[in-house]
Amino acid sequence: MRLPSIFPWSMPLAALAILLLATLVQCASVPILRPDSLAAHTPGASNETSPVLDKRSIWVVQKVKCFMENYPVKKTTIQEGIDYLNRIAGTPNLHAGDWSRVSCSHKSAIYWMNMFHHDTALDSFEWVATGAQMVVDKCTTDDGYVSGETWFTDLAATGVWVVMVGYDPC
């Protein structure tokens, strides 16, 4: 069984269940943790770097794509998620091919996905927030709805990681 998704492909239900279990959900009812304790409670985040991970501070925006036909969400709620991501301490990291929902509130989600063939770490969650902000800046409709994704690559263009903004029944 496949569910509708903000992405141009559908996700099997089993993959969605795994994704939902492996994510940090940002909701109004959940208190914001102290920065020093957040990484301990965030799958895929740490306060330390690992030599196994590809950690780069320079990323290039490859493209920003809007998907308004795929379940757009309120810009104001996504903006709250962006503000939340800008406050998180730690280093987000994902294994090759993995993805994680890093913010979700009022059925409006922000994901990031590692499409490199190796593990990737970002310097901070601000990179994910920046990708989501680019979607907001390019894809927001006149009535205040948004859906889309930002694709980043490294300077050698050896792969991409993606920030996705759109509907999720969190």
PDB file of C-alpha atoms in Angstrom:
ATOM      1  CA  MET A   1       0.000   0.000   0.000  1.00  0.00           C
ATOM      2  CA  ARG A   2       1.320   3.440  -0.902  1.00  0.00           C
ATOM      3  CA  LEU A   3       0.328   6.719   0.679  1.00  0.00           C
ATOM      4  CA  PRO A   4       0.171  10.147  -0.935  1.00  0.00           C
ATOM      5  CA  SER A   5       3.289  12.136  -0.273  1.00  0.00           C
ATOM      6  CA  ILE A   6       4.799  15.562  -0.850  1.00  0.00           C
ATOM      7  CA  PHE A   7       7.497  13.877  -2.867  1.00  0.00           C
ATOM      8  CA  PRO A   8       7.296  13.057  -6.561  1.00  0.00           C
ATOM      9  CA  TRP A   9       7.324   9.364  -5.627  1.00  0.00           C
ATOM     10  CA  SER A  10       5.233   7.318  -3.190  1.00  0.00           C
ATOM     11  CA  MET A  11       6.552   5.719  -0.023  1.00  0.00           C
ATOM     12  CA  PRO A  12       5.591   2.182   1.036  1.00  0.00           C
ATOM     13  CA  LEU A  13       3.646   2.072   4.299  1.00  0.00           C
ATOM     14  CA  ALA A  14       6.386   0.034   6.030  1.00  0.00           C
ATOM     15  CA  ALA A  15       8.994   2.661   5.127  1.00  0.00           C
ATOM     16  CA  LEU A  16       6.718   5.392   6.476  1.00  0.00           C
ATOM     17  CA  ALA A  17       6.343   3.507   9.761  1.00  0.00           C
ATOM     18  CA  ILE A  18      10.122   3.207  10.080  1.00  0.00           C
ATOM     19  CA  LEU A  19      10.524   6.876   9.219  1.00  0.00           C
ATOM     20  CA  LEU A  20       7.997   7.928  11.829  1.00  0.00           C
ATOM     21  CA  LEU A  21       9.687   5.836  14.518  1.00  0.00           C
ATOM     22  CA  ALA A  22      13.122   7.217  13.710  1.00  0.00           C
ATOM     23  CA  THR A  23      12.370  10.933  13.753  1.00  0.00           C
ATOM     24  CA  LEU A  24      12.315  13.851  16.089  1.00  0.00           C
ATOM     25  CA  VAL A  25       8.930  15.541  16.068  1.00  0.00           C
ATOM     26  CA  GLN A  26       8.641  19.193  16.934  1.00  0.00           C
ATOM     27  CA  CYS A  27       5.189  19.976  18.283  1.00  0.00           C
ATOM     28  CA  ALA A  28       3.733  22.755  20.389  1.00  0.00           C
ATOM     29  CA  SER A  29       3.026  20.276  23.192  1.00  0.00           C
ATOM     30  CA  VAL A  30       6.635  19.077  23.376  1.00  0.00           C
ATOM     31  CA  PRO A  31       9.012  21.290  25.382  1.00  0.00           C
ATOM     32  CA  ILE A  32      12.185  22.491  23.724  1.00  0.00           C
ATOM     33  CA  LEU A  33      15.130  20.661  25.298  1.00  0.00           C
ATOM     34  CA  ARG A  34      18.282  22.421  26.441  1.00  0.00           C
ATOM     35  CA  PRO A  35      20.790  22.492  23.572  1.00  0.00           C
ATOM     36  CA  ASP A  36      23.254  20.283  25.473  1.00  0.00           C
ATOM     37  CA  SER A  37      20.644  17.564  25.979  1.00  0.00           C
ATOM     38  CA  LEU A  38      18.882  17.735  22.602  1.00  0.00           C
ATOM     39  CA  ALA A  39      21.463  15.680  20.708  1.00  0.00           C
ATOM     40  CA  ALA A  40      21.058  12.842  23.203  1.00  0.00           C
ATOM     41  CA  HIS A  41      17.331  12.704  22.378  1.00  0.00           C
ATOM     42  CA  THR A  42      17.610  13.278  18.616  1.00  0.00           C
ATOM     43  CA  PRO A  43      18.142  10.269  16.344  1.00  0.00           C
ATOM     44  CA  GLY A  44      20.992  11.026  13.980  1.00  0.00           C
ATOM     45  CA  ALA A  45      22.385  13.973  15.983  1.00  0.00           C
ATOM     46  CA  SER A  46      25.425  14.344  18.169  1.00  0.00           C
ATOM     47  CA  ASN A  47      27.416  17.064  19.852  1.00  0.00           C
ATOM     48  CA  GLU A  48      30.624  15.497  18.574  1.00  0.00           C
ATOM     49  CA  THR A  49      31.939  14.935  15.098  1.00  0.00           C
ATOM     50  CA  SER A  50      32.882  11.555  13.695  1.00  0.00           C
ATOM     51  CA  PRO A  51      35.762  10.954  11.281  1.00  0.00           C
ATOM     52  CA  VAL A  52      33.577   8.397   9.466  1.00  0.00           C
ATOM     53  CA  LEU A  53      31.110  11.071   8.433  1.00  0.00           C
ATOM     54  CA  ASP A  54      31.563  13.484   5.574  1.00  0.00           C
ATOM     55  CA  LYS A  55      31.222  16.835   7.339  1.00  0.00           C
ATOM     56  CA  ARG A  56      31.411  19.875   5.109  1.00  0.00           C
ATOM     57  CA  SER A  57      30.714  23.508   5.735  1.00  0.00           C
ATOM     58  CA  ILE A  58      30.372  24.492   2.083  1.00  0.00           C
ATOM     59  CA  TRP A  59      27.317  23.343   0.164  1.00  0.00           C
ATOM     60  CA  VAL A  60      25.990  24.538  -3.171  1.00  0.00           C
ATOM     61  CA  VAL A  61      22.278  24.878  -3.921  1.00  0.00           C
ATOM     62  CA  GLN A  62      21.553  22.746  -6.959  1.00  0.00           C
ATOM     63  CA  LYS A  63      17.856  23.634  -7.325  1.00  0.00           C
ATOM     64  CA  VAL A  64      14.680  24.609  -5.504  1.00  0.00           C
ATOM     65  CA  LYS A  65      11.535  22.819  -6.732  1.00  0.00           C
ATOM     66  CA  CYS A  66       7.965  23.755  -5.840  1.00  0.00           C
ATOM     67  CA  PHE A  67       5.261  21.059  -5.534  1.00  0.00           C
ATOM     68  CA  MET A  68       2.073  23.014  -4.943  1.00  0.00           C
ATOM     69  CA  GLU A  69      -0.081  20.189  -6.315  1.00  0.00           C
ATOM     70  CA  ASN A  70       1.292  17.881  -3.591  1.00  0.00           C
ATOM     71  CA  TYR A  71      -0.376  18.872  -0.324  1.00  0.00           C
ATOM     72  CA  PRO A  72       0.801  22.425   0.366  1.00  0.00           C
ATOM     73  CA  VAL A  73       0.936  23.561   4.000  1.00  0.00           C
ATOM     74  CA  LYS A  74       0.700  26.866   5.837  1.00  0.00           C
ATOM     75  CA  LYS A  75       3.803  29.002   5.456  1.00  0.00           C
ATOM     76  CA  THR A  76       3.449  30.299   9.027  1.00  0.00           C
ATOM     77  CA  THR A  77       3.697  26.788  10.482  1.00  0.00           C
ATOM     78  CA  ILE A  78       6.757  25.955   8.365  1.00  0.00           C
ATOM     79  CA  GLN A  79       8.327  29.241   9.457  1.00  0.00           C
ATOM     80  CA  GLU A  80       7.878  28.124  13.087  1.00  0.00           C
ATOM     81  CA  GLY A  81       9.663  24.881  12.181  1.00  0.00           C
ATOM     82  CA  ILE A  82      12.499  26.837  10.572  1.00  0.00           C
ATOM     83  CA  ASP A  83      12.849  28.974  13.707  1.00  0.00           C
ATOM     84  CA  TYR A  84      12.905  25.762  15.777  1.00  0.00           C
ATOM     85  CA  LEU A  85      15.660  24.231  13.615  1.00  0.00           C
ATOM     86  CA  ASN A  86      17.758  27.377  13.947  1.00  0.00           C
ATOM     87  CA  ARG A  87      17.745  26.880  17.743  1.00  0.00           C
ATOM     88  CA  ILE A  88      18.845  23.215  17.778  1.00  0.00           C
ATOM     89  CA  ALA A  89      22.423  22.491  18.840  1.00  0.00           C
ATOM     90  CA  GLY A  90      24.346  19.499  17.591  1.00  0.00           C
ATOM     91  CA  THR A  91      25.324  18.003  14.269  1.00  0.00           C
ATOM     92  CA  PRO A  92      22.640  16.376  12.119  1.00  0.00           C
ATOM     93  CA  ASN A  93      23.900  13.322  10.285  1.00  0.00           C
ATOM     94  CA  LEU A  94      22.389  10.607   8.144  1.00  0.00           C
ATOM     95  CA  HIS A  95      23.575   7.343   6.655  1.00  0.00           C
ATOM     96  CA  ALA A  96      23.637   7.036   2.876  1.00  0.00           C
ATOM     97  CA  GLY A  97      20.086   6.961   1.504  1.00  0.00           C
ATOM     98  CA  ASP A  98      18.428   7.744   4.859  1.00  0.00           C
ATOM     99  CA  TRP A  99      16.038  10.548   5.639  1.00  0.00           C
ATOM    100  CA  SER A 100      14.580  12.077   8.760  1.00  0.00           C
ATOM    101  CA  ARG A 101      11.678  14.300   9.688  1.00  0.00           C
ATOM    102  CA  VAL A 102      13.245  17.058  11.778  1.00  0.00           C
ATOM    103  CA  SER A 103      10.184  19.241  12.366  1.00  0.00           C
ATOM    104  CA  CYS A 104       6.462  18.556  12.277  1.00  0.00           C
ATOM    105  CA  SER A 105       3.609  20.579  13.687  1.00  0.00           C
ATOM    106  CA  HIS A 106      -0.008  21.083  12.615  1.00  0.00           C
ATOM    107  CA  LYS A 107       0.419  18.664   9.665  1.00  0.00           C
ATOM    108  CA  SER A 108       3.369  20.674   8.300  1.00  0.00           C
ATOM    109  CA  ALA A 109       6.728  18.906   8.108  1.00  0.00           C
ATOM    110  CA  ILE A 110      10.368  19.526   7.274  1.00  0.00           C
ATOM    111  CA  TYR A 111      12.508  16.530   6.241  1.00  0.00           C
ATOM    112  CA  TRP A 112      16.084  16.146   5.153  1.00  0.00           C
ATOM    113  CA  MET A 113      17.403  13.288   3.028  1.00  0.00           C
ATOM    114  CA  ASN A 114      20.954  12.114   2.335  1.00  0.00           C
ATOM    115  CA  MET A 115      21.236  10.991  -1.282  1.00  0.00           C
ATOM    116  CA  PHE A 116      25.028  10.609  -1.135  1.00  0.00           C
ATOM    117  CA  HIS A 117      26.497   7.092  -1.292  1.00  0.00           C
ATOM    118  CA  HIS A 118      28.150   7.691   2.083  1.00  0.00           C
ATOM    119  CA  ASP A 119      27.205   9.018   5.496  1.00  0.00           C
ATOM    120  CA  THR A 120      26.864  12.792   5.615  1.00  0.00           C
ATOM    121  CA  ALA A 121      26.885  15.286   8.479  1.00  0.00           C
ATOM    122  CA  LEU A 122      26.021  18.957   8.407  1.00  0.00           C
ATOM    123  CA  ASP A 123      27.688  21.577  10.599  1.00  0.00           C
ATOM    124  CA  SER A 124      24.341  22.407  12.199  1.00  0.00           C
ATOM    125  CA  PHE A 125      20.581  22.184  11.778  1.00  0.00           C
ATOM    126  CA  GLU A 126      20.786  25.720  10.372  1.00  0.00           C
ATOM    127  CA  TRP A 127      21.630  24.148   6.994  1.00  0.00           C
ATOM    128  CA  VAL A 128      18.305  22.285   7.038  1.00  0.00           C
ATOM    129  CA  ALA A 129      16.566  25.490   8.152  1.00  0.00           C
ATOM    130  CA  THR A 130      18.221  27.363   5.281  1.00  0.00           C
ATOM    131  CA  GLY A 131      16.949  24.820   2.754  1.00  0.00           C
ATOM    132  CA  ALA A 132      13.425  25.067   4.157  1.00  0.00           C
ATOM    133  CA  GLN A 133      13.625  28.873   4.067  1.00  0.00           C
ATOM    134  CA  MET A 134      14.597  28.734   0.382  1.00  0.00           C
ATOM    135  CA  VAL A 135      11.453  26.696  -0.315  1.00  0.00           C
ATOM    136  CA  VAL A 136       9.370  29.236   1.623  1.00  0.00           C
ATOM    137  CA  ASP A 137      10.964  32.143  -0.250  1.00  0.00           C
ATOM    138  CA  LYS A 138      10.467  30.623  -3.714  1.00  0.00           C
ATOM    139  CA  CYS A 139       7.322  28.530  -3.383  1.00  0.00           C
ATOM    140  CA  THR A 140       4.882  30.403  -1.121  1.00  0.00           C
ATOM    141  CA  THR A 141       1.574  31.180  -2.818  1.00  0.00           C
ATOM    142  CA  ASP A 142      -0.309  34.464  -2.509  1.00  0.00           C
ATOM    143  CA  ASP A 143      -2.657  32.832   0.005  1.00  0.00           C
ATOM    144  CA  GLY A 144       0.257  31.691   2.233  1.00  0.00           C
ATOM    145  CA  TYR A 145       0.752  28.001   1.370  1.00  0.00           C
ATOM    146  CA  VAL A 146       3.991  26.231   0.477  1.00  0.00           C
ATOM    147  CA  SER A 147       5.392  22.836  -0.599  1.00  0.00           C
ATOM    148  CA  GLY A 148       8.683  21.935  -2.233  1.00  0.00           C
ATOM    149  CA  GLU A 149      12.293  20.934  -1.808  1.00  0.00           C
ATOM    150  CA  THR A 150      15.820  22.346  -1.957  1.00  0.00           C
ATOM    151  CA  TRP A 151      18.662  20.228  -3.348  1.00  0.00           C
ATOM    152  CA  PHE A 152      22.228  20.795  -2.091  1.00  0.00           C
ATOM    153  CA  THR A 153      25.475  19.307  -3.386  1.00  0.00           C
ATOM    154  CA  ASP A 154      29.135  19.537  -2.442  1.00  0.00           C
ATOM    155  CA  LEU A 155      31.660  21.442  -4.540  1.00  0.00           C
ATOM    156  CA  ALA A 156      32.725  18.229  -6.280  1.00  0.00           C
ATOM    157  CA  ALA A 157      29.081  17.378  -7.094  1.00  0.00           C
ATOM    158  CA  THR A 158      29.514  13.817  -5.785  1.00  0.00           C
ATOM    159  CA  GLY A 159      25.927  13.574  -4.551  1.00  0.00           C
ATOM    160  CA  VAL A 160      23.080  15.557  -3.047  1.00  0.00           C
ATOM    161  CA  TRP A 161      21.127  16.035   0.133  1.00  0.00           C
ATOM    162  CA  VAL A 162      17.611  17.430   0.074  1.00  0.00           C
ATOM    163  CA  VAL A 163      15.365  19.465   2.379  1.00  0.00           C
ATOM    164  CA  MET A 164      11.658  18.785   1.825  1.00  0.00           C
ATOM    165  CA  VAL A 165       8.731  20.894   3.038  1.00  0.00           C
ATOM    166  CA  GLY A 166       5.127  19.718   2.933  1.00  0.00           C
ATOM    167  CA  TYR A 167       2.229  17.814   4.444  1.00  0.00           C
ATOM    168  CA  ASP A 168       2.576  15.112   7.075  1.00  0.00           C
ATOM    169  CA  PRO A 169      -0.220  13.958   9.418  1.00  0.00           C
ATOM    170  CA  CYS A 170       2.075  14.333  12.448  1.00  0.00           C
TER     171      CYS A 170
END
